Short mmCIF file of N, CA and C in Angstrom, two decimals:
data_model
loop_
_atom_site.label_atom_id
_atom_site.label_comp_id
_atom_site.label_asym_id
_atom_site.label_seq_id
_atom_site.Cartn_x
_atom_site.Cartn_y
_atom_site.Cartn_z
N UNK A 1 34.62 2.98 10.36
CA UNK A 1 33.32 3.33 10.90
C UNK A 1 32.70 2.06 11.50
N UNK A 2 32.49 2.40 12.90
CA UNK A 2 31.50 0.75 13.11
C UNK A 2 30.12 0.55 13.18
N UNK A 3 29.67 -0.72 12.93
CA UNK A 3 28.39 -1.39 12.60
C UNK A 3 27.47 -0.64 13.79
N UNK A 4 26.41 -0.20 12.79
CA UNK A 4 25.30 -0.01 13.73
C UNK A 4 24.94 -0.83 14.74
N UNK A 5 24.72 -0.69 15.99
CA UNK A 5 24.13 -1.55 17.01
C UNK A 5 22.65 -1.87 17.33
N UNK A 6 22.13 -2.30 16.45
CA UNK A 6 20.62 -2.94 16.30
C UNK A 6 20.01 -3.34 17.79
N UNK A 7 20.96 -3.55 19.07
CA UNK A 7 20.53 -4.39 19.48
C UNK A 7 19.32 -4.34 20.58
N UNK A 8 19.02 -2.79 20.41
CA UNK A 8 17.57 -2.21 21.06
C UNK A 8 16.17 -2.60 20.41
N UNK A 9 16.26 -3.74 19.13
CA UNK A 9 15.15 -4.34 18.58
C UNK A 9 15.56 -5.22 18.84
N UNK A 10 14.33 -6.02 19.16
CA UNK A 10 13.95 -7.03 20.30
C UNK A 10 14.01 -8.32 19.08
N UNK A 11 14.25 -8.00 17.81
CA UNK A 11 14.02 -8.62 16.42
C UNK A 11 15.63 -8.56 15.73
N UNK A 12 16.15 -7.81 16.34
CA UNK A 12 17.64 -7.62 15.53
C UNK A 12 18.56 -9.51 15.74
N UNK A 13 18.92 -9.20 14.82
CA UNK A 13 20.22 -10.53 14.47
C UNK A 13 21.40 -10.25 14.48
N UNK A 14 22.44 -10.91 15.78
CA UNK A 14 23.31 -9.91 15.82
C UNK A 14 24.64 -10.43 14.75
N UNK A 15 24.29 -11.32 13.86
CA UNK A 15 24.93 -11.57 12.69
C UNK A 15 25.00 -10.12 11.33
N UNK A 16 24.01 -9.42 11.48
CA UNK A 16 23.94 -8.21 10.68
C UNK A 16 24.59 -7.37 10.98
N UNK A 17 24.93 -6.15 9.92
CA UNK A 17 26.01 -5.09 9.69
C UNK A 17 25.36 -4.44 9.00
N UNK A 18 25.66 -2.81 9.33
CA UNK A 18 25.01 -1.96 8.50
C UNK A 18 25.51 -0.99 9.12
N UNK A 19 26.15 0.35 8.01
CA UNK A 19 26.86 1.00 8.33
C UNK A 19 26.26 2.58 8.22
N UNK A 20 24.91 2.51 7.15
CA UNK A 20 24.76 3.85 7.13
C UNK A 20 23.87 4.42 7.98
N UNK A 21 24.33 5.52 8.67
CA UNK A 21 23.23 6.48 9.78
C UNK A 21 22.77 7.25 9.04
N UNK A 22 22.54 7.54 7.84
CA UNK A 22 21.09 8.61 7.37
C UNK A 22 20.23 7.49 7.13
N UNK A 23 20.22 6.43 6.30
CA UNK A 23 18.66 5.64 6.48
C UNK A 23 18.46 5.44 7.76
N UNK A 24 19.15 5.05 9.14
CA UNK A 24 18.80 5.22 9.95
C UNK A 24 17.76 6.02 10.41
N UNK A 25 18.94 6.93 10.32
CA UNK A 25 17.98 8.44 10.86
C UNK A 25 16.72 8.59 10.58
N UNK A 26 16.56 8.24 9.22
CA UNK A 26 15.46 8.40 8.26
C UNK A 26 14.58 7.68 8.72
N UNK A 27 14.84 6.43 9.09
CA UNK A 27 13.73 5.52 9.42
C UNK A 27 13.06 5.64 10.88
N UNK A 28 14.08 6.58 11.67
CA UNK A 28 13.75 6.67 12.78
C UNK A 28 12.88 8.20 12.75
N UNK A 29 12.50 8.91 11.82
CA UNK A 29 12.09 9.80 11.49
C UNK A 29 10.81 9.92 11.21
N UNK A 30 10.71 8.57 10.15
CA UNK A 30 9.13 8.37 9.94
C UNK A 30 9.30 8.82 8.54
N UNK A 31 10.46 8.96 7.93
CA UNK A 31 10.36 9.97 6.24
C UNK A 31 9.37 8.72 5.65
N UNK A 32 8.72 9.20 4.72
CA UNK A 32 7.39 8.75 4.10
C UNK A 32 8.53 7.59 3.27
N UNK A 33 9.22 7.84 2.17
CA UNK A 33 9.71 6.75 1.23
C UNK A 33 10.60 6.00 1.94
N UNK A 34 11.44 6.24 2.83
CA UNK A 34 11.63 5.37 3.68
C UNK A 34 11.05 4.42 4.26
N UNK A 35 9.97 4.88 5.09
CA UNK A 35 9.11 3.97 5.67
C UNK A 35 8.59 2.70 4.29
N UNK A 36 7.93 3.04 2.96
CA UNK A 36 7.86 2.67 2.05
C UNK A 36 8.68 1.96 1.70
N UNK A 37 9.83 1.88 1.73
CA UNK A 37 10.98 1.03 1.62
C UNK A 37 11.06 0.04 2.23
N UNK A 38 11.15 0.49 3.16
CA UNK A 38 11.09 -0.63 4.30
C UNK A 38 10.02 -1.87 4.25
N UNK A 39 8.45 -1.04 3.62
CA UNK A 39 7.18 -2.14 3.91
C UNK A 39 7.48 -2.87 2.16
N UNK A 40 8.49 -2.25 1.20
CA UNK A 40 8.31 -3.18 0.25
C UNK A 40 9.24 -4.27 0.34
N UNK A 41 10.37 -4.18 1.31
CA UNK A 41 11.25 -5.47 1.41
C UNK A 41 10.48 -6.72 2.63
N UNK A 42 10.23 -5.83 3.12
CA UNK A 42 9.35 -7.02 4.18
C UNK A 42 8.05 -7.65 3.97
N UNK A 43 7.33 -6.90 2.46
CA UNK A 43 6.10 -7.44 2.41
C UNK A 43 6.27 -8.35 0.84
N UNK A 44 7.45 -7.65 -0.22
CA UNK A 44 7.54 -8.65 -1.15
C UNK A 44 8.86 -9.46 -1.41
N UNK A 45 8.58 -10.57 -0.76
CA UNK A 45 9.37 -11.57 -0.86
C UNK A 45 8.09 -13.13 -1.07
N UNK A 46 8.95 -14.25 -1.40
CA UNK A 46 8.36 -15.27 -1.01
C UNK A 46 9.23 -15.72 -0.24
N UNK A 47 9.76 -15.54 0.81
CA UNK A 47 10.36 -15.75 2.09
C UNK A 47 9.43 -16.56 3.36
N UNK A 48 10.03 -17.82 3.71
CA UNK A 48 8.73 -18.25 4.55
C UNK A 48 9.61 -18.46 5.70
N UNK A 49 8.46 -17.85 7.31
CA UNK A 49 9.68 -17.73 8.62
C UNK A 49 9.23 -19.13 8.85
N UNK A 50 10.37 -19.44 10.01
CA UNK A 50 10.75 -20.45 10.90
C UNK A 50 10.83 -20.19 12.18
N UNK A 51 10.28 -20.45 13.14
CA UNK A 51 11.12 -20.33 14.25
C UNK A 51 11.17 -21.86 15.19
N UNK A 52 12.50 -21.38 15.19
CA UNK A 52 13.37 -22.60 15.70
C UNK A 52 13.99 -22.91 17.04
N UNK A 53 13.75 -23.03 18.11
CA UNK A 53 14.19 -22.30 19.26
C UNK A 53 13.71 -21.17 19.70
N UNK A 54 12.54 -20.97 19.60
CA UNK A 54 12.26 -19.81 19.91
C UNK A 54 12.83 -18.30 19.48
N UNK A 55 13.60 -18.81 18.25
CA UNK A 55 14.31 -17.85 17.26
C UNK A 55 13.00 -17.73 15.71
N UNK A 56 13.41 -16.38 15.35
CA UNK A 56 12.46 -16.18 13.76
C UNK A 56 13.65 -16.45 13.33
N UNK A 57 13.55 -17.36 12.16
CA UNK A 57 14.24 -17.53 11.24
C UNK A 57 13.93 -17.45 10.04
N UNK A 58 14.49 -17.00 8.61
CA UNK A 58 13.97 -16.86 7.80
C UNK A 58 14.49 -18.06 6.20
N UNK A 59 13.69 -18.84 6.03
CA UNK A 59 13.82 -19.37 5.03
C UNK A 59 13.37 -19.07 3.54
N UNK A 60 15.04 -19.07 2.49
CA UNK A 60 14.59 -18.09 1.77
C UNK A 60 15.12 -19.03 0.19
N UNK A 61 14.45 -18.74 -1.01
CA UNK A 61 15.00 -19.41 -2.00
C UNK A 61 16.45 -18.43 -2.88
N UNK A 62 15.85 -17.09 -2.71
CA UNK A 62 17.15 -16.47 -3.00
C UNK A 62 17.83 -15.89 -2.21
N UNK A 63 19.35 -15.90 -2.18
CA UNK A 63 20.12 -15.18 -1.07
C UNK A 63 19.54 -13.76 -0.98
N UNK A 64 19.71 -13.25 -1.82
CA UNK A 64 18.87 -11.95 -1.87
C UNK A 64 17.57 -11.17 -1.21
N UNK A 65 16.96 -12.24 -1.48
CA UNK A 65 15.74 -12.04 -0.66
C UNK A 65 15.57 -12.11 0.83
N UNK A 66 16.76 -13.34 0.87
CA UNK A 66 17.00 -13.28 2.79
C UNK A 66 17.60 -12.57 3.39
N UNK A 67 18.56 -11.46 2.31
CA UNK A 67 19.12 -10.62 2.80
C UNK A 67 18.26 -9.43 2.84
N UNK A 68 17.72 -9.50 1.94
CA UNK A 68 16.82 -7.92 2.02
C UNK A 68 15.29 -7.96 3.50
N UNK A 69 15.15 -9.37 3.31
CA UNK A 69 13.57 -9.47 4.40
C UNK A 69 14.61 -9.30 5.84
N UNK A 70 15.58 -9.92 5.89
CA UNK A 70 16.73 -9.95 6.92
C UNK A 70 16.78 -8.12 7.30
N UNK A 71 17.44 -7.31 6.23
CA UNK A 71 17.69 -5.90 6.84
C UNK A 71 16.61 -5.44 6.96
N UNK A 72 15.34 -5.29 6.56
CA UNK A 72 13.65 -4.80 7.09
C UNK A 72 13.74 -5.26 8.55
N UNK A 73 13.92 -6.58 8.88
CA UNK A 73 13.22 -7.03 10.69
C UNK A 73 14.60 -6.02 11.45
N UNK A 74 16.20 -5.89 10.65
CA UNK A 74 16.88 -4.86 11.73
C UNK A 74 16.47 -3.82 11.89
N UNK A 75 15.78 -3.25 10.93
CA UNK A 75 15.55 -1.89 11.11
C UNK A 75 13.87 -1.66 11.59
N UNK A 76 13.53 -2.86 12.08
CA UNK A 76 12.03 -2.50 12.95
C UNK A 76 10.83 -3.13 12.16
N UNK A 77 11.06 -3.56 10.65
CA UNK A 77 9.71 -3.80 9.98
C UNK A 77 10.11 -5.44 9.79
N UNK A 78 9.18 -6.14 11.02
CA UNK A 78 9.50 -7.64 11.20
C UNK A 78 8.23 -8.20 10.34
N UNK A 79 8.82 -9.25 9.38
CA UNK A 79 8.04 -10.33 9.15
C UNK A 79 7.98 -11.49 9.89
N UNK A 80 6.87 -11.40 10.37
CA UNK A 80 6.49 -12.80 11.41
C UNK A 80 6.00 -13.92 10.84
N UNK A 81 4.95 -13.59 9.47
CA UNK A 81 4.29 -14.97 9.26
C UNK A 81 3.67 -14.55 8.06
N UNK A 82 3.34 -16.13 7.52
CA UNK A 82 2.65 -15.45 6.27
C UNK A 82 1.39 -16.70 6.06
N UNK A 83 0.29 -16.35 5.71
CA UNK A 83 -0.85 -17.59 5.34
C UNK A 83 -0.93 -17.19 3.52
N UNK A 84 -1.77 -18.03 3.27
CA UNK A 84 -2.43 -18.32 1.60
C UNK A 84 -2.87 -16.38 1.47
N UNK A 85 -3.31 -15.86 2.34
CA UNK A 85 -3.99 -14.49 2.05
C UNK A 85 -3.63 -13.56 2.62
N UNK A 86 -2.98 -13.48 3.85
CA UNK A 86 -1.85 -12.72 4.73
C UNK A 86 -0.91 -12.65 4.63
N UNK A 87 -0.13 -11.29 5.45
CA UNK A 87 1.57 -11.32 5.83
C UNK A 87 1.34 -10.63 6.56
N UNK A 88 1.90 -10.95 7.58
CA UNK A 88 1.98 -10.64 9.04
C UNK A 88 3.62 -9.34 9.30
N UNK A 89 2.99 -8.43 9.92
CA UNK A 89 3.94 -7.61 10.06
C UNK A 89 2.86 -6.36 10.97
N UNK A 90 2.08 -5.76 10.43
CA UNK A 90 1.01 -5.52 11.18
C UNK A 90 -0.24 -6.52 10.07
N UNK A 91 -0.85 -6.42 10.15
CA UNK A 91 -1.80 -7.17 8.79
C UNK A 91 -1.94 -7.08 7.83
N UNK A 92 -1.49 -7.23 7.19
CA UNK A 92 -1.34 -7.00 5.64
C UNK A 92 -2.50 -7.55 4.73
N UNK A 93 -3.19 -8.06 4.25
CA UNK A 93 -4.38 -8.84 3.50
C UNK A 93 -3.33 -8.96 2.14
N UNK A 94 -2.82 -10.34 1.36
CA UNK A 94 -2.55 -10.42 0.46
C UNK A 94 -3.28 -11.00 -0.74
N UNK A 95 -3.87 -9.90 -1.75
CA UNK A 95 -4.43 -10.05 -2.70
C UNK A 95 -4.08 -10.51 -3.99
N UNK A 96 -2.60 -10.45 -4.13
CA UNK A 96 -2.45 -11.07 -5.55
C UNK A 96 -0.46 -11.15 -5.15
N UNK A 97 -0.19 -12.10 -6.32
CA UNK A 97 1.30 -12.10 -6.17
C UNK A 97 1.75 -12.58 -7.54
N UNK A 98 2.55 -11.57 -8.16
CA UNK A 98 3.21 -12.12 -9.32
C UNK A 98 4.91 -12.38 -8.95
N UNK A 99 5.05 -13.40 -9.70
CA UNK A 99 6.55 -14.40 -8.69
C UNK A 99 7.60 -13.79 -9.78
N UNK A 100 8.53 -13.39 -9.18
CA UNK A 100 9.61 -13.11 -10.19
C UNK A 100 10.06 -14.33 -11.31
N UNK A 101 10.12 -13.49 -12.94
CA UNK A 101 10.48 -14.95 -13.49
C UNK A 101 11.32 -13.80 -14.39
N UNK A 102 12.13 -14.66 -15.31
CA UNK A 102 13.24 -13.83 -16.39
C UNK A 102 13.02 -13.54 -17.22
N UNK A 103 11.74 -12.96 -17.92
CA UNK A 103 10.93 -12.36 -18.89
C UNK A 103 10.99 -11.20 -18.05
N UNK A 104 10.21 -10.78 -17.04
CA UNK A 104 9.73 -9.56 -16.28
C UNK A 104 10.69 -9.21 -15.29
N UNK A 105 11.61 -9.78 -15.45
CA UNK A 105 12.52 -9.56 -13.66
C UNK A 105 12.10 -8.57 -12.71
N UNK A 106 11.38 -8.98 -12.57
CA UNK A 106 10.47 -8.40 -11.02
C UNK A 106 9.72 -9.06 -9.99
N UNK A 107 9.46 -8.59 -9.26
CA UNK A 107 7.95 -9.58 -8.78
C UNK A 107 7.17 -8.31 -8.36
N UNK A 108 6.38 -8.49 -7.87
CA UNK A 108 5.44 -7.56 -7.16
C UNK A 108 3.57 -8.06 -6.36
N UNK A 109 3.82 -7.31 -5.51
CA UNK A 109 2.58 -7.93 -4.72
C UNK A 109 1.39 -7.12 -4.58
N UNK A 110 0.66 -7.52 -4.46
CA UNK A 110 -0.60 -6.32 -4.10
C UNK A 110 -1.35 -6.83 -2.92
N UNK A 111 -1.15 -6.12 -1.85
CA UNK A 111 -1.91 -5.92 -0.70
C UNK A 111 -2.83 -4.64 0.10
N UNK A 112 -3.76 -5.20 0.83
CA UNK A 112 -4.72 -3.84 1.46
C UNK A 112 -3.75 -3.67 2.93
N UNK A 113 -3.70 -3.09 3.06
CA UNK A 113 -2.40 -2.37 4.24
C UNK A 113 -3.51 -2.09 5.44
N UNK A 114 -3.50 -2.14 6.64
CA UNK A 114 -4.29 -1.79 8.02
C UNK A 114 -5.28 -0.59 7.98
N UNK A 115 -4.73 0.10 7.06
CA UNK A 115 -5.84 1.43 6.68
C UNK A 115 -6.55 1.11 6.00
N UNK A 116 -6.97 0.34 4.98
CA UNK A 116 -7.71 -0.20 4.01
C UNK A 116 -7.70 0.61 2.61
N UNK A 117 -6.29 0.68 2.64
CA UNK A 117 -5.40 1.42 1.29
C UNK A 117 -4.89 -0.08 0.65
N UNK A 118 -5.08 0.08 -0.95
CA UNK A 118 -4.61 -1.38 -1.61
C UNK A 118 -3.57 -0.79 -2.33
N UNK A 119 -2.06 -1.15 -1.97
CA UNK A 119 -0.86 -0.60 -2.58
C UNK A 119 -0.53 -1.76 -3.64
N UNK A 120 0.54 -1.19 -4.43
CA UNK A 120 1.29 -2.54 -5.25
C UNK A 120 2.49 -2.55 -4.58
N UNK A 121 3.56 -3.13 -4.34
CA UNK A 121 4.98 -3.20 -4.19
C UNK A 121 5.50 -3.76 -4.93
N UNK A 122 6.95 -3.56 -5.78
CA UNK A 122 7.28 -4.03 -6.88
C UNK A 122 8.84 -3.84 -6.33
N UNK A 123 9.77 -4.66 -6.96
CA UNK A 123 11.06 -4.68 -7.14
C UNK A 123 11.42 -5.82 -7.88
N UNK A 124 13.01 -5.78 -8.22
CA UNK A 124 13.34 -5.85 -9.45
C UNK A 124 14.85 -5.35 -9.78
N UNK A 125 15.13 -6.05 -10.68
CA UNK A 125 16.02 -5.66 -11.84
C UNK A 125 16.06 -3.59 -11.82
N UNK A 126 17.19 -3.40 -11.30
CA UNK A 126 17.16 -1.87 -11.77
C UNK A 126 17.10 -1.37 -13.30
N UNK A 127 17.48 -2.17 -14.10
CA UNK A 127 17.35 -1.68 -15.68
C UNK A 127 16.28 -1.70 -15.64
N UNK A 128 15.05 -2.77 -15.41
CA UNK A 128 14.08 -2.97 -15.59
C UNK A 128 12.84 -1.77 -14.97
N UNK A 129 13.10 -1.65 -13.84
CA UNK A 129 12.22 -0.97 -12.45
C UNK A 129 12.51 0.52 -12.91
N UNK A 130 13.33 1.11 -13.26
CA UNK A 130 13.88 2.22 -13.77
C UNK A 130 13.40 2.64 -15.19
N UNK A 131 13.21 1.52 -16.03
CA UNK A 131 12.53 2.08 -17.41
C UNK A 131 10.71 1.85 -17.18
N UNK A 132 10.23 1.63 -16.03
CA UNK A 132 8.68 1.80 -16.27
C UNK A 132 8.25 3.55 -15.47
#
Protein backbone atom coordinates (compact mmCIF):
# COMPACT_ATOMS: atom_id res chain seq x y z
CA UNK A 1 0.00 0.00 0.00
CA UNK A 2 1.61 3.44 -0.64
CA UNK A 3 2.25 6.48 1.56
CA UNK A 4 -0.28 8.99 1.60
CA UNK A 5 0.67 12.04 -0.49
CA UNK A 6 0.46 15.03 1.92
CA UNK A 7 1.78 17.13 -0.55
CA UNK A 8 -1.42 19.46 -1.13
CA UNK A 9 -0.52 21.01 2.52
CA UNK A 10 1.45 23.76 2.06
CA UNK A 11 2.87 22.45 5.78
CA UNK A 12 3.46 18.76 4.83
CA UNK A 13 7.17 17.24 5.25
CA UNK A 14 7.91 15.17 2.63
CA UNK A 15 10.07 12.99 5.04
CA UNK A 16 6.58 11.63 6.55
CA UNK A 17 4.59 8.37 5.90
CA UNK A 18 1.32 7.47 6.73
CA UNK A 19 -0.61 4.83 5.49
CA UNK A 20 -4.08 4.92 6.86
CA UNK A 21 -7.08 6.44 4.63
CA UNK A 22 -9.93 6.25 7.22
CA UNK A 23 -8.26 8.87 9.65
CA UNK A 24 -7.78 10.53 6.62
CA UNK A 25 -11.04 10.46 5.50
CA UNK A 26 -12.09 11.27 8.87
CA UNK A 27 -10.17 14.26 9.18
CA UNK A 28 -11.18 15.40 5.97
CA UNK A 29 -14.73 14.99 7.17
CA UNK A 30 -14.67 17.16 10.09
CA UNK A 31 -15.66 13.86 12.50
CA UNK A 32 -15.81 15.67 15.89
CA UNK A 33 -13.05 13.18 17.85
CA UNK A 34 -10.98 13.29 15.17
CA UNK A 35 -10.73 16.76 14.77
CA UNK A 36 -10.10 16.53 18.75
CA UNK A 37 -7.32 14.42 18.14
CA UNK A 38 -5.74 16.20 16.07
CA UNK A 39 -6.00 19.71 18.39
CA UNK A 40 -4.62 17.45 21.35
CA UNK A 41 -1.30 16.46 19.55
CA UNK A 42 -0.65 19.86 18.23
CA UNK A 43 -1.64 21.79 21.25
CA UNK A 44 0.01 19.39 24.03
CA UNK A 45 3.43 19.12 23.59
CA UNK A 46 6.37 21.20 24.91
CA UNK A 47 7.68 21.23 21.43
CA UNK A 48 9.30 24.61 20.46
CA UNK A 49 9.27 25.58 16.36
CA UNK A 50 12.20 26.77 14.46
CA UNK A 51 12.29 28.01 11.32
CA UNK A 52 15.31 27.72 9.55
CA UNK A 53 15.41 28.62 6.01
CA UNK A 54 12.35 29.58 5.75
CA UNK A 55 11.40 25.97 6.80
CA UNK A 56 9.06 25.20 10.33
CA UNK A 57 11.01 23.06 12.08
CA UNK A 58 10.26 21.43 15.09
CA UNK A 59 12.44 21.15 18.11
CA UNK A 60 11.56 18.53 20.39
CA UNK A 61 12.90 16.91 23.82
CA UNK A 62 11.11 13.64 23.19
CA UNK A 63 11.19 11.69 19.95
CA UNK A 64 7.73 11.14 20.53
CA UNK A 65 6.52 14.26 20.81
CA UNK A 66 8.21 15.33 17.49
CA UNK A 67 6.68 12.66 16.03
CA UNK A 68 3.25 13.17 17.14
CA UNK A 69 3.33 17.46 16.75
CA UNK A 70 5.12 16.28 13.28
CA UNK A 71 1.83 14.00 12.11
CA UNK A 72 -0.85 16.97 13.38
CA UNK A 73 1.03 19.82 10.84
CA UNK A 74 0.60 16.58 7.93
CA UNK A 75 -2.66 16.28 8.43
CA UNK A 76 -3.56 20.20 8.43
CA UNK A 77 -3.37 21.13 12.30
CA UNK A 78 0.05 23.27 12.10
CA UNK A 79 1.86 24.46 15.08
CA UNK A 80 3.48 27.67 14.25
CA UNK A 81 4.51 29.20 17.52
CA UNK A 82 4.24 29.29 20.96
CA UNK A 83 4.72 32.44 23.70
CA UNK A 84 4.68 32.22 27.82
CA UNK A 85 0.55 32.29 27.30
CA UNK A 86 -0.14 31.19 23.67
CA UNK A 87 0.03 28.45 20.95
CA UNK A 88 -0.39 29.39 17.81
CA UNK A 89 -2.31 27.19 15.46
CA UNK A 90 -5.42 29.32 15.28
CA UNK A 91 -5.12 31.05 18.92
CA UNK A 92 -5.12 29.14 21.47
CA UNK A 93 -4.73 31.24 25.03
CA UNK A 94 -2.57 28.90 27.26
CA UNK A 95 -3.71 28.79 30.76
CA UNK A 96 -1.99 26.23 32.65
CA UNK A 97 0.50 23.30 31.82
CA UNK A 98 1.27 20.28 33.78
CA UNK A 99 4.75 18.72 32.28
CA UNK A 100 4.84 15.09 32.03
CA UNK A 101 6.83 13.50 34.96
CA UNK A 102 6.94 9.51 36.11
CA UNK A 103 4.61 9.65 38.99
CA UNK A 104 1.59 10.83 36.63
CA UNK A 105 2.78 9.83 33.14
CA UNK A 106 0.91 12.29 31.44
CA UNK A 107 0.95 15.80 30.78
CA UNK A 108 -1.91 17.85 30.00
CA UNK A 109 -2.74 21.44 29.14
CA UNK A 110 -5.53 23.70 29.61
CA UNK A 111 -6.40 26.22 27.08
CA UNK A 112 -9.44 28.73 25.94
CA UNK A 113 -9.78 27.65 22.21
CA UNK A 114 -11.05 30.73 19.56
CA UNK A 115 -14.64 30.18 20.74
CA UNK A 116 -13.96 31.02 24.22
CA UNK A 117 -14.50 27.29 25.30
CA UNK A 118 -11.67 26.30 28.11
CA UNK A 119 -10.82 22.55 27.21
CA UNK A 120 -8.19 20.27 29.04
CA UNK A 121 -6.03 18.04 26.68
CA UNK A 122 -4.35 15.22 28.25
CA UNK A 123 -2.19 12.30 27.00
CA UNK A 124 -0.20 9.80 28.32
CA UNK A 125 0.72 6.45 29.24
CA UNK A 126 -2.25 4.19 27.92
CA UNK A 127 -2.39 2.14 31.26
CA UNK A 128 -2.58 5.27 32.83
CA UNK A 129 -5.14 7.52 30.44
CA UNK A 130 -7.36 4.41 30.24
CA UNK A 131 -7.83 3.82 34.06
CA UNK A 132 -9.17 7.55 34.74
Amino acid sequence: MPAIDFSENPWFEPTFKFYDRTLLEDTKKGVYEVTEFWHLLALCHTVMPDRKSGQLEYQAQSPDEAALTSASRNFGYVFKSRTAHTITLEIYELLAILDFNNVRKRMSVVVRNPAGEIMLYCKGADTIILDR
